[in-house]
Tab-separated table of N, CA and C in Angstrom:
chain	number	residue	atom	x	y	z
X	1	UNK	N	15.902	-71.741	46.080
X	1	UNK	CA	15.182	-71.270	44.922
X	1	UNK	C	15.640	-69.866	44.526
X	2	UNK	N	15.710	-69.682	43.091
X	2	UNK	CA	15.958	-68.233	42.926
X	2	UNK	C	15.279	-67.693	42.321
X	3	UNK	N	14.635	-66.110	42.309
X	3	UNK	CA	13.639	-65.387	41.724
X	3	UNK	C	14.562	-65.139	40.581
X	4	UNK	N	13.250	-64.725	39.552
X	4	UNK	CA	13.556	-64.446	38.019
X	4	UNK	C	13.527	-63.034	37.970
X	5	UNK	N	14.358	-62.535	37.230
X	5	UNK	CA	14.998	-61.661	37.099
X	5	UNK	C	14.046	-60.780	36.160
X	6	UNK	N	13.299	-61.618	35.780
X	6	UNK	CA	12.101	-61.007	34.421
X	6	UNK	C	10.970	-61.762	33.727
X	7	UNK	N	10.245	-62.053	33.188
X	7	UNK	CA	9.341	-62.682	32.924
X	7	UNK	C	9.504	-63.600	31.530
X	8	UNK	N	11.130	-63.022	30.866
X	8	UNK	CA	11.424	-63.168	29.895
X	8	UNK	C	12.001	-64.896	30.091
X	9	UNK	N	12.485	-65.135	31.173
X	9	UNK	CA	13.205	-66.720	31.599
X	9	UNK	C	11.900	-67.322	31.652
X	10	UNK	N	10.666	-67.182	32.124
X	10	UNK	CA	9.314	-68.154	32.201
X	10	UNK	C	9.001	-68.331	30.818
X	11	UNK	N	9.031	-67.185	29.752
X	11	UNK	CA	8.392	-67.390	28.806
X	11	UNK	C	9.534	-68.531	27.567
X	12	UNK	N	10.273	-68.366	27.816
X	12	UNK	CA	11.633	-69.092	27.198
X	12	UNK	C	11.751	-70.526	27.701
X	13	UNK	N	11.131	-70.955	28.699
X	13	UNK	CA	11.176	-72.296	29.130
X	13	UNK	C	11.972	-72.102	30.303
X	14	UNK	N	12.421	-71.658	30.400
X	14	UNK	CA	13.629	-71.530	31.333
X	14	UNK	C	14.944	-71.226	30.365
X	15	UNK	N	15.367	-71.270	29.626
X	15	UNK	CA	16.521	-70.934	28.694
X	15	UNK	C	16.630	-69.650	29.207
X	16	UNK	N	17.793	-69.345	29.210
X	16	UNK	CA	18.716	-67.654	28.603
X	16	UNK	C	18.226	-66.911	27.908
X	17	UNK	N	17.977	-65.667	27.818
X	17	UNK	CA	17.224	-64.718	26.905
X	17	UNK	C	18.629	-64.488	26.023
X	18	UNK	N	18.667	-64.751	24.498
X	18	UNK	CA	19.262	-64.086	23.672
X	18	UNK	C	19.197	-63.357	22.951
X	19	UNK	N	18.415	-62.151	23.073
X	19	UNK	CA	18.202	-61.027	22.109
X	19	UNK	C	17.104	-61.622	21.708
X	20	UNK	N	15.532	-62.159	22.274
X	20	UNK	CA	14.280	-62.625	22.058
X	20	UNK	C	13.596	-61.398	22.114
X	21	UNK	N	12.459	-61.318	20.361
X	21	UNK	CA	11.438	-60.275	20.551
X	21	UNK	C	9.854	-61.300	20.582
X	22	UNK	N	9.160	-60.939	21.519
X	22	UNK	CA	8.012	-62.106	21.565
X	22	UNK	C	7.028	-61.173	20.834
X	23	UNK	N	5.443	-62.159	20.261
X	23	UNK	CA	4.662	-61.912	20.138
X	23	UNK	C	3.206	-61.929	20.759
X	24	UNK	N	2.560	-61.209	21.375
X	24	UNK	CA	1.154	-61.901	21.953
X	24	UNK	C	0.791	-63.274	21.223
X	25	UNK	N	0.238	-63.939	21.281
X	25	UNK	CA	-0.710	-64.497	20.243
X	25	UNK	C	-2.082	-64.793	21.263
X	26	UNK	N	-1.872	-65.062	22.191
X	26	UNK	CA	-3.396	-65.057	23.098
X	26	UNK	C	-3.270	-64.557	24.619
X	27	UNK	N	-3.878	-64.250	25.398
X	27	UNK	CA	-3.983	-63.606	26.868
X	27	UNK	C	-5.298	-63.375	27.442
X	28	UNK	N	-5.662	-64.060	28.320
X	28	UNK	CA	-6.701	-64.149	29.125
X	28	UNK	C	-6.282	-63.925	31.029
X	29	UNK	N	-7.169	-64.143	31.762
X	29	UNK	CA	-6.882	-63.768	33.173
X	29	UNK	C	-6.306	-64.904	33.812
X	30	UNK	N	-6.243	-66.342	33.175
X	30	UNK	CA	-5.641	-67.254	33.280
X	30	UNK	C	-4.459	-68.402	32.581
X	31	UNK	N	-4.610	-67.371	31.658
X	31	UNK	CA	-3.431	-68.304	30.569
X	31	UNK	C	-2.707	-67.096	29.635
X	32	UNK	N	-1.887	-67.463	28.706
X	32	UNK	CA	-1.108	-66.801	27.845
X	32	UNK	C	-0.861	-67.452	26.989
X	33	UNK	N	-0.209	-66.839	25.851
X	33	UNK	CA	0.271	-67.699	24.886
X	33	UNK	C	1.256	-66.868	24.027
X	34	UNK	N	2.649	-66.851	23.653
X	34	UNK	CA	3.564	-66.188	22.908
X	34	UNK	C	4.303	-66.963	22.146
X	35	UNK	N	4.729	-66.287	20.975
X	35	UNK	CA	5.450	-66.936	20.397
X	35	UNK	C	6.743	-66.010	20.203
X	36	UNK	N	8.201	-66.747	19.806
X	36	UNK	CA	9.328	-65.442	19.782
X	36	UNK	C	10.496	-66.113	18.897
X	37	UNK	N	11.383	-65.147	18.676
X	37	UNK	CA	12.310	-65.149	17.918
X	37	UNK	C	13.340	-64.883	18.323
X	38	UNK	N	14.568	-65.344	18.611
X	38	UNK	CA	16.040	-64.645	19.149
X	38	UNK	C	17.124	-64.518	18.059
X	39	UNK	N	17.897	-63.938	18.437
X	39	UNK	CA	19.143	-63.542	17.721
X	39	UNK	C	19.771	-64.697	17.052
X	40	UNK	N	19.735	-65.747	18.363
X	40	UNK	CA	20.590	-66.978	18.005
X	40	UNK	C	20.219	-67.256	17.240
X	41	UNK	N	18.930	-67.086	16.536
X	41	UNK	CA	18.149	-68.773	15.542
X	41	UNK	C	17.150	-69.134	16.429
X	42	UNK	N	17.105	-69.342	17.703
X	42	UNK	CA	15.723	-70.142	18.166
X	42	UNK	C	14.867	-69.303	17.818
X	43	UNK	N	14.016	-70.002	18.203
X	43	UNK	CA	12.228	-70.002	17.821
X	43	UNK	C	11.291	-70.638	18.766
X	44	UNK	N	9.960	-70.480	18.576
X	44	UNK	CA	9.367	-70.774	19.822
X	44	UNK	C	8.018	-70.655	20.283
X	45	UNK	N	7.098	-71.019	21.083
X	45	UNK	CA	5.819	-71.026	21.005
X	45	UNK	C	5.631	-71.390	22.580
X	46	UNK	N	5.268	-70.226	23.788
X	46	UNK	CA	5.190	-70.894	24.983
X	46	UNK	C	3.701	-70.529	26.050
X	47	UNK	N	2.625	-71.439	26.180
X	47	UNK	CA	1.561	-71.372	26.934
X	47	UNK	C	2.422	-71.318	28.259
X	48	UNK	N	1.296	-70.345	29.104
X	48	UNK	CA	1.718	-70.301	30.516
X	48	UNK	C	0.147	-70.115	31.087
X	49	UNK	N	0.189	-71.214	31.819
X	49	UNK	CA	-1.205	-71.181	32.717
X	49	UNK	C	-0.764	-71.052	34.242
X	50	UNK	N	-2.073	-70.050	34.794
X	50	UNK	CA	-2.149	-69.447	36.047
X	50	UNK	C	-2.903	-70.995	36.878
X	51	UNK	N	-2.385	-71.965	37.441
X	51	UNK	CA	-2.868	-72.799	37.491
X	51	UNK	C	-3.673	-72.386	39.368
X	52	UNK	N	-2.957	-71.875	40.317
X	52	UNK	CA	-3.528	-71.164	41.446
X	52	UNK	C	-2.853	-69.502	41.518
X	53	UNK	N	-3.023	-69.191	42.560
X	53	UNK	CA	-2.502	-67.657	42.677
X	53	UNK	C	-0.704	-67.697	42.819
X	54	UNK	N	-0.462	-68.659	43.371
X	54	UNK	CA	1.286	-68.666	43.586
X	54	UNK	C	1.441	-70.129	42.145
X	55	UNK	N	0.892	-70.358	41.637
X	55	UNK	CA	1.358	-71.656	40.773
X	55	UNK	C	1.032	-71.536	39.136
X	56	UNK	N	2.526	-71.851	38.940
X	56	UNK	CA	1.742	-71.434	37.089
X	56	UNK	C	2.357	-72.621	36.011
X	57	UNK	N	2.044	-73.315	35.064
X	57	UNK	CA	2.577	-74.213	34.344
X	57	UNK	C	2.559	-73.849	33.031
X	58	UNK	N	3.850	-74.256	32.476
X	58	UNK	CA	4.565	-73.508	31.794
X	58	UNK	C	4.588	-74.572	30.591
X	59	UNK	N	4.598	-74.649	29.496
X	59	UNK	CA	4.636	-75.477	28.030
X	59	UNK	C	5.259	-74.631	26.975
X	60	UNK	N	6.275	-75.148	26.814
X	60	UNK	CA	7.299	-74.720	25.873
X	60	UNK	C	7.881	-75.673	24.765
X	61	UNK	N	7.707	-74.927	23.462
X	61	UNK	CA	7.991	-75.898	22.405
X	61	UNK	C	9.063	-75.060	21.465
X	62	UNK	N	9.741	-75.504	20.617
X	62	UNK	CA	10.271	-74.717	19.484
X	62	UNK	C	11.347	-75.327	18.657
X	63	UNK	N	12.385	-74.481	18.332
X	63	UNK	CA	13.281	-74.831	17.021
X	63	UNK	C	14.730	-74.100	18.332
X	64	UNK	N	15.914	-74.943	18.554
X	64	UNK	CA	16.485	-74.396	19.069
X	64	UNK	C	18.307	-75.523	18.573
X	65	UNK	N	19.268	-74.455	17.847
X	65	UNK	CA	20.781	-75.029	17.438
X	65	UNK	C	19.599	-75.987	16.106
X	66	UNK	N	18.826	-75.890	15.489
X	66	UNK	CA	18.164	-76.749	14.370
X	66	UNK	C	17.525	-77.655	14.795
X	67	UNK	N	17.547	-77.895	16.040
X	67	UNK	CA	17.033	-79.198	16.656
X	67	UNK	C	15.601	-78.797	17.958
X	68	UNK	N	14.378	-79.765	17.121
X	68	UNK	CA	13.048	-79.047	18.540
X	68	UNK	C	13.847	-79.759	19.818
X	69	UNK	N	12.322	-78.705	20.660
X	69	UNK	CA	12.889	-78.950	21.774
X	69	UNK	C	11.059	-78.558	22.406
X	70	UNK	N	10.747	-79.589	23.290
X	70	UNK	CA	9.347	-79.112	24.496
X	70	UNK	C	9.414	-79.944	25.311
X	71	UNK	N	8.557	-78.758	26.309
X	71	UNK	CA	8.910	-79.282	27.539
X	71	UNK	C	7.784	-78.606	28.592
X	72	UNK	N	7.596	-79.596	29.719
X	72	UNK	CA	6.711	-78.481	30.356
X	72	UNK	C	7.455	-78.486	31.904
X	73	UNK	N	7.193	-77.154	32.646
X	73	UNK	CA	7.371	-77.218	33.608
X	73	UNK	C	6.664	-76.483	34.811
X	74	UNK	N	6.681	-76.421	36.230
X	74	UNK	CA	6.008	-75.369	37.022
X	74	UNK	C	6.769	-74.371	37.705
X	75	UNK	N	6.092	-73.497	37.601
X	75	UNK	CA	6.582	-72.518	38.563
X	75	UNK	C	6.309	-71.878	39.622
X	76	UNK	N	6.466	-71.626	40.849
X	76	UNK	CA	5.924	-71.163	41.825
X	76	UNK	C	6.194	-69.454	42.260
X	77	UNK	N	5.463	-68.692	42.818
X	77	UNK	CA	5.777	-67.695	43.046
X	77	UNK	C	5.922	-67.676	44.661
X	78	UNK	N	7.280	-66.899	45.299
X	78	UNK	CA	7.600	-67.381	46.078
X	78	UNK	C	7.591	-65.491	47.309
X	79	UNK	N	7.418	-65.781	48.291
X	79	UNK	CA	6.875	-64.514	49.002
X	79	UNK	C	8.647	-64.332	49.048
X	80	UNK	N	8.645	-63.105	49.247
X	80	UNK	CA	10.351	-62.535	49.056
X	80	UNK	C	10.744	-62.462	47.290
X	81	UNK	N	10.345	-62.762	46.906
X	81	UNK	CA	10.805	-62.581	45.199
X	81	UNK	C	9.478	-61.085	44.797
């Protein structure tokens, strides 16, 4: 497994950060919600829920090369990262 380098790869789905500026749109002690814009053209809209203390699930939707794209996935937080 490899730790993330930034918070910017969770919120992206897992994709590459390309010059992405995000927006809040919601934040609570258990969930999030952003939406963002990159250089490339994508676009984007991604919930992240705190589902336990090491576990979080991730829902990612958007506009990416003209073509959508969603998806969900989990993530774990891992002791050493």
């Amino acid at each position: 497994p490899a730790c993330l380098a930034g918070p910017e790869t969770m919120l992206l789905g897992g994709r590459a950060d390309a010059g992405c500026s995000f927006s809040v749109i919601a934040d609570s002690d258990q969930s999030a919600a952003v939406t963002y814009r990159c250089a490339d053209g994508r676009q984007g809209r991604t919930e992240v829920r705190r589902d336990t203390a090491d576990i979080y699930t991730v829902d990612a939707q958007g506009l990416e090369g003209g073509r959508p794209f969603a998806g969900r996935s989990e993530w774990r937080r891992l002791k050493g990262c």
